[in-house]
CSV table of C-alpha atoms and ligand atoms in Angstrom, one decimal:
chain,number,residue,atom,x,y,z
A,1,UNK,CA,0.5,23.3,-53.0
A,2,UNK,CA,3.3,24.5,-55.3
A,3,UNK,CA,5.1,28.0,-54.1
A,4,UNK,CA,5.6,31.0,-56.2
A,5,UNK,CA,9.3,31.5,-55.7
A,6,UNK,CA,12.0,34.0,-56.6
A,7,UNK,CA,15.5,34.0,-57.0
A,8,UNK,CA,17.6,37.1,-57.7
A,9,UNK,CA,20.6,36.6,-59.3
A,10,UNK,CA,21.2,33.8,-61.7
A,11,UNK,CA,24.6,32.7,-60.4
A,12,UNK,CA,25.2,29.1,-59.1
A,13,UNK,CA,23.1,30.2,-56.4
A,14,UNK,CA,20.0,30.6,-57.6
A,15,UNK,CA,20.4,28.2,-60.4
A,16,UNK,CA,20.7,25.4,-58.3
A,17,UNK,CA,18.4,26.2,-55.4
A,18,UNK,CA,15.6,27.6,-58.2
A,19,UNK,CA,16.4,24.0,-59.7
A,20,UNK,CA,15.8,21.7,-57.2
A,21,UNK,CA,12.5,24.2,-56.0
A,22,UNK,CA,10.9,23.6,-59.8
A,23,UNK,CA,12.2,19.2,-59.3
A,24,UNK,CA,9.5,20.1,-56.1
A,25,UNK,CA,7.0,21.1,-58.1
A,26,UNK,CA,7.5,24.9,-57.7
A,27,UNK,CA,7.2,27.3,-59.4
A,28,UNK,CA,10.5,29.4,-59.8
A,29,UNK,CA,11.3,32.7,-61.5
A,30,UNK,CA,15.0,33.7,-61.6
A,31,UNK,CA,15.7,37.4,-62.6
A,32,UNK,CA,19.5,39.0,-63.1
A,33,UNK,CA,20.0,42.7,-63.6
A,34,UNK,CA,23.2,40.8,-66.5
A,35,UNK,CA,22.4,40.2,-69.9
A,36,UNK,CA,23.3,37.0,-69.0
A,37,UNK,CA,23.2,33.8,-66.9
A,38,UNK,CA,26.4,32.5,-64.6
A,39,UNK,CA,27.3,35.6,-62.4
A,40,UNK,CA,30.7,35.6,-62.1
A,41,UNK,CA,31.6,32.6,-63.3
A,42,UNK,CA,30.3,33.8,-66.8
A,43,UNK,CA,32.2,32.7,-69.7
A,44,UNK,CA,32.0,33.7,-73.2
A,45,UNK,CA,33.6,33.0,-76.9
A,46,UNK,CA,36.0,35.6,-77.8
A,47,UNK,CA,34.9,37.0,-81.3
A,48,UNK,CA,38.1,37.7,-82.3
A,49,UNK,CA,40.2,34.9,-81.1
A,50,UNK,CA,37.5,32.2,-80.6
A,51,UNK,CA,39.1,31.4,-77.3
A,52,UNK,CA,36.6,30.8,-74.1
A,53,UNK,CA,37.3,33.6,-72.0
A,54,UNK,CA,36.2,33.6,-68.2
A,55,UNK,CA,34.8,37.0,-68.2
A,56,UNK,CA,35.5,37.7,-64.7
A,57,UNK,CA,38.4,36.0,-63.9
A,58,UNK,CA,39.4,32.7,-63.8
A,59,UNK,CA,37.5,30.0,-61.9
A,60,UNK,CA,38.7,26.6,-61.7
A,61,UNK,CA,36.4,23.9,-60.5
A,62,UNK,CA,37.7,21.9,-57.8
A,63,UNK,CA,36.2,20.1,-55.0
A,64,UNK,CA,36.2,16.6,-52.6
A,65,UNK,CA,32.6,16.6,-52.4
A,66,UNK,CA,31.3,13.7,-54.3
A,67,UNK,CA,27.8,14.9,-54.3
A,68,UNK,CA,28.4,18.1,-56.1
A,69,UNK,CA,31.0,17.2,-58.5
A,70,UNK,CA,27.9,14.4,-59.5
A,71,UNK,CA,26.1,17.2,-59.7
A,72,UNK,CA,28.1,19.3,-62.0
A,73,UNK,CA,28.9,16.5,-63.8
A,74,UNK,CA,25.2,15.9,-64.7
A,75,UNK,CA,25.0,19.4,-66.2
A,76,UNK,CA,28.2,19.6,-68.3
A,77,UNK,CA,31.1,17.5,-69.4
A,78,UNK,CA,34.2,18.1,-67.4
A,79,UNK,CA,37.2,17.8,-69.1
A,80,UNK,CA,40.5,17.2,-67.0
A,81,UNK,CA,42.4,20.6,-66.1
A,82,UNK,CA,45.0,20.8,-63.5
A,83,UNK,CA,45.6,24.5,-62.2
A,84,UNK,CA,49.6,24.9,-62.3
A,85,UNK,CA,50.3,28.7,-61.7
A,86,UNK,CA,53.4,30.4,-62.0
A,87,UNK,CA,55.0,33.5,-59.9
A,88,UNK,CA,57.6,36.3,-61.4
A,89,UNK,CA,59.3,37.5,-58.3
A,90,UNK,CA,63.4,38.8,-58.7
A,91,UNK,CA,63.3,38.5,-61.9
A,92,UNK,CA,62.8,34.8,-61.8
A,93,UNK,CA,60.0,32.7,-62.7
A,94,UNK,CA,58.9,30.2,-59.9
A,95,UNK,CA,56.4,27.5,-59.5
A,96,UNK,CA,53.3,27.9,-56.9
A,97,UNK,CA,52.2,26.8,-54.2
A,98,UNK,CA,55.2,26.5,-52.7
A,99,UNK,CA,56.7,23.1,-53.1
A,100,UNK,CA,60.1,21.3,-53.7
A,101,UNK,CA,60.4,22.8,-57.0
A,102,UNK,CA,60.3,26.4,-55.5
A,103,UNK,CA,62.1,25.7,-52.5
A,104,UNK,CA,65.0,24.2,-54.2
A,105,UNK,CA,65.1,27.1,-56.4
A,106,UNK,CA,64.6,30.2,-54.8
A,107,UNK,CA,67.6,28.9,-52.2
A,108,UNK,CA,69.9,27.7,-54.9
A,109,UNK,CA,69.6,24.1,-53.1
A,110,UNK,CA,69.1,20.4,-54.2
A,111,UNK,CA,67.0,19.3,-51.0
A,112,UNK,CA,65.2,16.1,-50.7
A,113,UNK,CA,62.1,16.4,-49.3
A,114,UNK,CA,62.8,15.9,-45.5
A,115,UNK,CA,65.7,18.1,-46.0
A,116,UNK,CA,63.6,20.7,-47.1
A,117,UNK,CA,60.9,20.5,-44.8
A,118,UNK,CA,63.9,20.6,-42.0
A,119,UNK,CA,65.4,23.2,-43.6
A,120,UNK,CA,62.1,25.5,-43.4
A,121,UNK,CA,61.3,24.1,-39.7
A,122,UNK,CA,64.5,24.9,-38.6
A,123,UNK,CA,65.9,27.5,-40.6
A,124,UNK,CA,62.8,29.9,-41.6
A,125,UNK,CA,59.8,29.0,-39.9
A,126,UNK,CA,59.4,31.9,-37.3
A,127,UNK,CA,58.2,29.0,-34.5
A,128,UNK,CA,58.0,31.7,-31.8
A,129,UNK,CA,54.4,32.6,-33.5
A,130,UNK,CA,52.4,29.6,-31.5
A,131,UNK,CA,49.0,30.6,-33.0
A,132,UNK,CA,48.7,32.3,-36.2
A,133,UNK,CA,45.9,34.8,-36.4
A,134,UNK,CA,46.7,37.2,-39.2
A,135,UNK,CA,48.1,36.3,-42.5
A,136,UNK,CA,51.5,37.2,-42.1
A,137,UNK,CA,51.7,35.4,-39.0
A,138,UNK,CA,50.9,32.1,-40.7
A,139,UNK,CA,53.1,32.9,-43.3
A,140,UNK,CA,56.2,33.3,-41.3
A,141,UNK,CA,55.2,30.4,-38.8
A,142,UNK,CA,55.0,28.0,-42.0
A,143,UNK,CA,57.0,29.4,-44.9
A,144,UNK,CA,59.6,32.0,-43.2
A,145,UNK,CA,60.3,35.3,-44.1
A,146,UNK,CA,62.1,34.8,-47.0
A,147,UNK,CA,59.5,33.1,-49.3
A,148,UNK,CA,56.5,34.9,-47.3
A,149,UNK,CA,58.8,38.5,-48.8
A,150,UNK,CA,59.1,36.9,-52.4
A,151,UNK,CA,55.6,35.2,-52.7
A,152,UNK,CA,53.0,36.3,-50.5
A,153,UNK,CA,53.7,39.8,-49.1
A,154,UNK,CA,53.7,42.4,-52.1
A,155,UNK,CA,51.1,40.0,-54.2
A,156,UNK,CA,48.7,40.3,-50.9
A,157,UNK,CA,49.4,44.0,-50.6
A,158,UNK,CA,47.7,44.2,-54.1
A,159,UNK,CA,45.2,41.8,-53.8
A,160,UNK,CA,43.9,42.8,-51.1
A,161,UNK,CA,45.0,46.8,-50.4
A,162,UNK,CA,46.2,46.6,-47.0
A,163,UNK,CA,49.1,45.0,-45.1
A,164,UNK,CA,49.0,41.3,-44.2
A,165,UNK,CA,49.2,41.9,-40.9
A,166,UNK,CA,45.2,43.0,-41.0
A,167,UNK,CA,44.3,39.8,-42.7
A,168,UNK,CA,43.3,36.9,-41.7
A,169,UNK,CA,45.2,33.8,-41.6
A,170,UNK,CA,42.2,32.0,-43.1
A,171,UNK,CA,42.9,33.7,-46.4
A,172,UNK,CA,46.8,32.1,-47.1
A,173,UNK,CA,45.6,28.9,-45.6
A,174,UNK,CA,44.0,28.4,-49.1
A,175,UNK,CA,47.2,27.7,-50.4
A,176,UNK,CA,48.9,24.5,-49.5
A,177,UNK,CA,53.1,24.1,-48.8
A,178,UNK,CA,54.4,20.8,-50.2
A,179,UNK,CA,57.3,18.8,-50.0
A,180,UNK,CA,57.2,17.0,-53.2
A,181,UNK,CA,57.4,18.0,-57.0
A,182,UNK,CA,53.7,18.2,-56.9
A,183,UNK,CA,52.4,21.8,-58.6
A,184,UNK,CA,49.0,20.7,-58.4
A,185,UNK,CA,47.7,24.1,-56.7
A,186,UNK,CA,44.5,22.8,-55.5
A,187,UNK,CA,44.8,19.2,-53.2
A,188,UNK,CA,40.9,18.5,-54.0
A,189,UNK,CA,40.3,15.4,-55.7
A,190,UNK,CA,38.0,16.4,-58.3
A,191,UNK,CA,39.2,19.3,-60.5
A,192,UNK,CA,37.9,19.9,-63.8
A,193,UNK,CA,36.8,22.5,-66.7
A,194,UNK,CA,33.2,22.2,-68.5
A,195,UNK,CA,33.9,21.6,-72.3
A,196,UNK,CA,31.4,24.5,-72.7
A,197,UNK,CA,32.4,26.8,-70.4
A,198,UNK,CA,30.4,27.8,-67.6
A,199,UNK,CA,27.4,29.8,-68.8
A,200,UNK,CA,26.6,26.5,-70.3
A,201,UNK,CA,26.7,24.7,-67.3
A,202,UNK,CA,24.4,27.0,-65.6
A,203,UNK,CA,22.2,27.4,-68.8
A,204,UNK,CA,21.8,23.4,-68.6
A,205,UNK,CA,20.7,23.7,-64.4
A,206,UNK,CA,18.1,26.9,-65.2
A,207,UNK,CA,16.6,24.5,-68.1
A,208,UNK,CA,13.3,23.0,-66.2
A,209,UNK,CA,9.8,23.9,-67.8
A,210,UNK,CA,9.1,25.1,-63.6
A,211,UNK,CA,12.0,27.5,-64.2
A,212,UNK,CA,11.5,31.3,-66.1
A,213,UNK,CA,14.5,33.2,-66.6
A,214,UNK,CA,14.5,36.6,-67.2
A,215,UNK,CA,17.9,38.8,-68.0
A,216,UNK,CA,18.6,41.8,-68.0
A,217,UNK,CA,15.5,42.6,-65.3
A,218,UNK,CA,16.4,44.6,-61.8
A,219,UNK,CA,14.2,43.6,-58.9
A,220,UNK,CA,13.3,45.8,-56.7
A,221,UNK,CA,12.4,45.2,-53.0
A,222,UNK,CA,9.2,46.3,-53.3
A,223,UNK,CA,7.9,43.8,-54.9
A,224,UNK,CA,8.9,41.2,-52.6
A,225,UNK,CA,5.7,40.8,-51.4
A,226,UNK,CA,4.7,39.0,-54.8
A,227,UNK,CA,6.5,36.0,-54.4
A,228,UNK,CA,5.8,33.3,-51.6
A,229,UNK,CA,9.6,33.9,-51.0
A,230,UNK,CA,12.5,35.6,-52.1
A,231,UNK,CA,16.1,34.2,-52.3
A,232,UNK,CA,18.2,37.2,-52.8
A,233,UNK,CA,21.8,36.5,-53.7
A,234,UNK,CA,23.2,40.0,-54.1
A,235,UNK,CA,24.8,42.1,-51.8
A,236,UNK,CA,23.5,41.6,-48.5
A,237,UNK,CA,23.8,45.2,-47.7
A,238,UNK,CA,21.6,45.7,-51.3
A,239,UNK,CA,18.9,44.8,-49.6
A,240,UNK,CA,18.8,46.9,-47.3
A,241,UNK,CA,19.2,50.0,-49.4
A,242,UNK,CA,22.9,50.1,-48.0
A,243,UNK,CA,21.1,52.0,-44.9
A,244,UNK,CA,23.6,51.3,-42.4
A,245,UNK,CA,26.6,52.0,-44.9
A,246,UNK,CA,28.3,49.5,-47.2
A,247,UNK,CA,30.3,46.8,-47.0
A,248,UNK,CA,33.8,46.8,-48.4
A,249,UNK,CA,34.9,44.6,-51.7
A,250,UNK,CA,37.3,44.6,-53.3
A,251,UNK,CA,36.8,44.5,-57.3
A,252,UNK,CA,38.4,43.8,-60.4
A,253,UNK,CA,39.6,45.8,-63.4
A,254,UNK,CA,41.0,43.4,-66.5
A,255,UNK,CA,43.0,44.8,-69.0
A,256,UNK,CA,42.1,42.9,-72.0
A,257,UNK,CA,45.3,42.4,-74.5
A,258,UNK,CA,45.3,39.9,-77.3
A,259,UNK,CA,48.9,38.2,-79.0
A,260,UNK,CA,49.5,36.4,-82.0
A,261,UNK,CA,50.7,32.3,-80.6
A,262,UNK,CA,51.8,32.4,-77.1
A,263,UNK,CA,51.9,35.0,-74.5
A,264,UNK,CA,52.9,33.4,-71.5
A,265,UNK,CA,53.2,30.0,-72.1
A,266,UNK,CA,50.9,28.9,-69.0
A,267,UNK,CA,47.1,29.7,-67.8
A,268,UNK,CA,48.2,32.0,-64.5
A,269,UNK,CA,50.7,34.0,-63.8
A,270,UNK,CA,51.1,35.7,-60.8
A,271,UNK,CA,53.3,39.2,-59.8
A,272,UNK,CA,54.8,38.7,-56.6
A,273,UNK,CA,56.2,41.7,-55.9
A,274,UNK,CA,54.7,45.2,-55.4
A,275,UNK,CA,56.3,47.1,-57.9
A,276,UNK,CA,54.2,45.6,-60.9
A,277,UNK,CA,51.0,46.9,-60.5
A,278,UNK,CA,48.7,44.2,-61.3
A,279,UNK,CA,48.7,40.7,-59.2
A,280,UNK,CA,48.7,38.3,-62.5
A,281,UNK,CA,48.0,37.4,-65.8
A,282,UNK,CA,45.8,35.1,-66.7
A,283,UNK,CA,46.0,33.8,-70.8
A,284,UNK,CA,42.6,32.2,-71.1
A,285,UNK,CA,43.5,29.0,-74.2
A,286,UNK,CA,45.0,27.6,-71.4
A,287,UNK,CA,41.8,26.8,-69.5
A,288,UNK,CA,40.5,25.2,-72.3
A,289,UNK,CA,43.8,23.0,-73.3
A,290,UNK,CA,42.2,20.2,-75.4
A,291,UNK,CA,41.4,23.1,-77.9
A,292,UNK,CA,43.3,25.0,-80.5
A,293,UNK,CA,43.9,28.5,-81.3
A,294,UNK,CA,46.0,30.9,-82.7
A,295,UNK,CA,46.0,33.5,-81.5
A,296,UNK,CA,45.7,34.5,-77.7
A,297,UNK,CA,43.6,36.6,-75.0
A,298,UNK,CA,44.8,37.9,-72.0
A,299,UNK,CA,44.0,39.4,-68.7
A,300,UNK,CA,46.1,41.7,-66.2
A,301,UNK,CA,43.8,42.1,-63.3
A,302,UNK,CA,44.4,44.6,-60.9
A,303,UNK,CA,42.3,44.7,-57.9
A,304,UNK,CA,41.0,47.9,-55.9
A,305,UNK,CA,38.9,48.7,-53.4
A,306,UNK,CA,35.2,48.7,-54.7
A,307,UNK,CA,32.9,51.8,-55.3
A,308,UNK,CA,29.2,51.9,-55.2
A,309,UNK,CA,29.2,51.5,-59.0
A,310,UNK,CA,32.0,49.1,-59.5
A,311,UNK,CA,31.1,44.9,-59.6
A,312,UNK,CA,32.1,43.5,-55.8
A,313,UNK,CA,34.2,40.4,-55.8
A,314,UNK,CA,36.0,39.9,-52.5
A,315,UNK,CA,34.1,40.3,-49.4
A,316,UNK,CA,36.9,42.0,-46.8
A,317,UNK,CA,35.7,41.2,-44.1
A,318,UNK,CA,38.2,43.2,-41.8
A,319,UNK,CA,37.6,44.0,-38.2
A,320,UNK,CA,35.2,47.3,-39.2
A,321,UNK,CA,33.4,45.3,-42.3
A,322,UNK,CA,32.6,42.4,-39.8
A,323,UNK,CA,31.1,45.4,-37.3
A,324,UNK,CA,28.6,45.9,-40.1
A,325,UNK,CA,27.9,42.8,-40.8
A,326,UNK,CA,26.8,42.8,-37.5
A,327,UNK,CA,24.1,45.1,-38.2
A,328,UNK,CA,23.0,44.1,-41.7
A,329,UNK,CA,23.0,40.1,-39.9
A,330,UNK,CA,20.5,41.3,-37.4
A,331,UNK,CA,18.5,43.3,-39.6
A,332,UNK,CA,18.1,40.1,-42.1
A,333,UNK,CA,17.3,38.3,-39.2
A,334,UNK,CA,14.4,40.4,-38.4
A,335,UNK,CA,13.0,39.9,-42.3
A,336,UNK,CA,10.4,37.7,-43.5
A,337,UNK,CA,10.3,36.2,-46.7
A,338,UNK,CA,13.4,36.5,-47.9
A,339,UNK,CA,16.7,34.3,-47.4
A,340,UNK,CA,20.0,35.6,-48.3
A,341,UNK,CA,22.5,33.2,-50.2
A,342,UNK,CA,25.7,32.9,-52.0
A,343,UNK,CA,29.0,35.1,-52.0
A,344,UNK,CA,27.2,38.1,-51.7
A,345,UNK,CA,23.9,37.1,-49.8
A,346,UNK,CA,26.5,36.2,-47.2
A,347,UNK,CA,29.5,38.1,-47.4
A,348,UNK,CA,31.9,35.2,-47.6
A,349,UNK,CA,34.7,34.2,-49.6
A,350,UNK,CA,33.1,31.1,-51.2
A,351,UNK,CA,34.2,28.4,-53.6
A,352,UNK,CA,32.6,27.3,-56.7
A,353,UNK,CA,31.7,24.0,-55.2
A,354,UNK,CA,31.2,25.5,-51.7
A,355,UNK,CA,28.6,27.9,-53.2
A,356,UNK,CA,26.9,24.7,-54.6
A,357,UNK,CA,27.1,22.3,-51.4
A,358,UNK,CA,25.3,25.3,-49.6
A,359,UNK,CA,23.1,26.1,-52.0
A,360,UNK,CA,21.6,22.3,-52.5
A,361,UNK,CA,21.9,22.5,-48.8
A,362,UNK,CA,19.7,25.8,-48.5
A,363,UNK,CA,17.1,24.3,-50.9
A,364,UNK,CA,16.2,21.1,-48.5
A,365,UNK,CA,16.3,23.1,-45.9
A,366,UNK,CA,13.9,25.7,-47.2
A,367,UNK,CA,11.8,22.4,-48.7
A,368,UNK,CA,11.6,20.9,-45.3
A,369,UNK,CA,10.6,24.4,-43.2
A,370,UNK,CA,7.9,24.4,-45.5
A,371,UNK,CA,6.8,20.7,-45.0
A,372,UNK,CA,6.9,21.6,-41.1
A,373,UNK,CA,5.1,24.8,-41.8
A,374,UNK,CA,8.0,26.7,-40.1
A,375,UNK,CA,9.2,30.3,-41.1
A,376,UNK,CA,12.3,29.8,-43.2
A,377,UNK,CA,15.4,31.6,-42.2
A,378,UNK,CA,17.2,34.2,-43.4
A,379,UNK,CA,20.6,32.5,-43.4
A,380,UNK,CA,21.2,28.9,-43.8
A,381,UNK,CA,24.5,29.9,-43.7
A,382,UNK,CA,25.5,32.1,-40.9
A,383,UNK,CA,27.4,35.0,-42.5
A,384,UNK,CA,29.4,35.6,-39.0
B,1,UDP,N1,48.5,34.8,-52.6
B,1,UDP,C1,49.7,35.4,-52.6
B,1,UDP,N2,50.6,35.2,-53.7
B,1,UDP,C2,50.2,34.4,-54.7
B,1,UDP,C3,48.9,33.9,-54.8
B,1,UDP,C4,48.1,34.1,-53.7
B,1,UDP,O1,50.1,36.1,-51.7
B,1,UDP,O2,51.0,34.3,-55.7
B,1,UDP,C5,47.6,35.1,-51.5
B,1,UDP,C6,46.7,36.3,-51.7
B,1,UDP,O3,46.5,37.0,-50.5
B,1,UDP,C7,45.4,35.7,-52.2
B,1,UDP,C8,45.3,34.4,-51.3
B,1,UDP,O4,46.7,34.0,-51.2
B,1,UDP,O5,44.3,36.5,-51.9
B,1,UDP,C9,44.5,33.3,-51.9
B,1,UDP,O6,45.0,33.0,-53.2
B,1,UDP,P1,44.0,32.3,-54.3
B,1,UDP,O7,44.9,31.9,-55.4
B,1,UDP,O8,43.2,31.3,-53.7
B,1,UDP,O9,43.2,33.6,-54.7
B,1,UDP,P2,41.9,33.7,-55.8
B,1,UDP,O10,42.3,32.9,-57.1
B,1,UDP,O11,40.7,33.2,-55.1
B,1,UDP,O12,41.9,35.2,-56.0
């Protein structure tokens, strides 16, 4: 018999689990509070400029998973796009992640690669540290305190509002070191921009005649009991009323600037030192380099702690957040009807691609609890 489900939030999330729920035979209503679909991965034409501007920041598709590049593949055309991002640091412009390029240049050297990779085992690398747990640990264990000063230290200060030494190492191991010329700053083998931009891509998964979208519409827990089951993909800690307290993000504020040609010259730029306020700039015709335009938008993100009002992008997850999350973990755990998915569903730093393995993961899972007539969960993805 065909379910009356909900999703809320029309991010990757709920587009592809509310897709592959109507393929079942369900019936699937997707709400977002937004006035439009994609969450944060949102893009939109620039009136002024006609450039393709990703609204809230950049967002590069990469990924080795076969099965959901297919996927986004089958929903929009992905043109070729290789993320090369530059770093201003001393008043020099260097090339990130840290690789030959960057290591020859920031120590005035013309090292082949097992010279360098020597040079930083021997002569930087703090190999006393036998098992990095924070960030700044793994940054002087692998990079040395010179590049981790120049690179990672003030940009993570900003990024993230604290010192390094209260992050986890998880969080720089994002970033690979290499040896070689190669600037390539993700090592997935898939990497790719929709010709459309994003919104279309998610337009194209939410288009099923099992699927009603409706923008601009604020659920409200409540009404939960209306739908056979709820996949909520906002804050975890939304749920719940934020009863307990709230989780800590960290959010965004864009300056918008627009320039006549060029600006930058590249797609990122990064700030790695504390002084500048803002951790980069992002000039968004260079995500979209097969087209043309003349003039040129911009971003400066700075990044803050989030209040109650303010968008939540990174989930902190410090020692006290993680206390919490505890809590809220339990508490959804006690819930019926509802599963919690996504960035903010689960409080986790996720990946484009990641978000979308999990989510096609979520949606056979659900499809086979109900097959079995089990209860669903309320994670699919532990949060902890
Ligand atoms: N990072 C840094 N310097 C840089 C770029 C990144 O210290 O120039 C650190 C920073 O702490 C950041 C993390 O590495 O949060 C992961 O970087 P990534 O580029 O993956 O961040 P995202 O694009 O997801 O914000």
């Amino acid at each position: 018999m065909a379910g009356k489900f909900l999703m809320v939030g029309a991010g990757l999330s709920g587009a592809v689990i509310g897709r592959h729920l109507a393929e079942a035979g369900h019936d699937v209503t997707v709400v977002d509070a937004r006035d439009h679909v994609g969450g944060n991965c949102h893009t939109e034409r620039d009136d002024e400029t006609g450039v393709m501007v990703h609204v809230y920041g950049p967002h590069i598709f990469h990924t080795d998973d076969s099965e959901v590049w297919d996927y986004v593949n089958a929903h929009a055309t992905f043109l070729p796009y290789k993320n090369r991002v530059k770093t201003t640091s001393r008043s020099e412009v260097f090339s990130l992640p840290v690789n030959l390029h960057t290591i020859n240049q920031f120590f005035r050297a013309t090292m082949r690669p097992d010279e360098a990779r020597d040079f930083i085992a021997t002569q930087q690398a703090d190999t006393s540290i036998t098992d990095p747990q924070t960030f700044e640990e793994q940054a002087l264990r692998f990079v040395g305190r010179d590049l981790y000063e120049a690179f990672f230290k003030g940009y993570t200060m900003k990024q993230w509002g604290c010192h390094p030494s209260e992050l986890p190492a998880s969080i720089l191991k994002r970033l690979p070191v290499r040896f070689t010329y190669d600037d390539n700053y993700f090592f997935h083998e898939f990497q790719g921009m929709p010709e459309h931009g994003y919104t279309a891509m998610i337009e194209s998964i939410l288009d099923h005649p099992g699927i009603t979208v409706k923008l601009e519409s604020v659920f409200d827990p409540e009404q939960a009991g209306d739908w056979d089951h709820v996949f909520w993909s906002g804050p975890l800690d939304g749920w719940f009323g934020y009863e307990l307290g709230r989780l800590g993000y960290r959010t965004l504020d864009f300056e918008r600037f627009t320039h006549e040609g060029d600006y930058q010259g590249c797609a990122v730029m990064n700030y790695g030192e504390v002084d500048v306020p803002y951790t980069r700039i992002t000039e968004h015709k260079y995500f979209a380099p097969w087209e043309s335009h003349e003039g040129s938008v911009c971003y400066r993100e700075f990044s803050r702690a989030a209040e109650p009002d303010d968008i939540p992008y990174y989930p902190i997850r410090q020692v006290a957040e993680k206390a919490l999350l505890k809590d809220y973990v339990a508490r959804a755990e006690a819930e019926r009807g509802v599963t919690f998915v996504g960035r903010l569903g689960t409080y986790r730093y996720l990946d484009m691609d990641v978000t979308i393995r999990e989510a096609l993961d979520t949606a056979r899972g659900f499809l086979s609890c109900l097959d079995r007539a089990e209860t669903p969960p309320a994670f699919f993805h532990a949060p902890l």
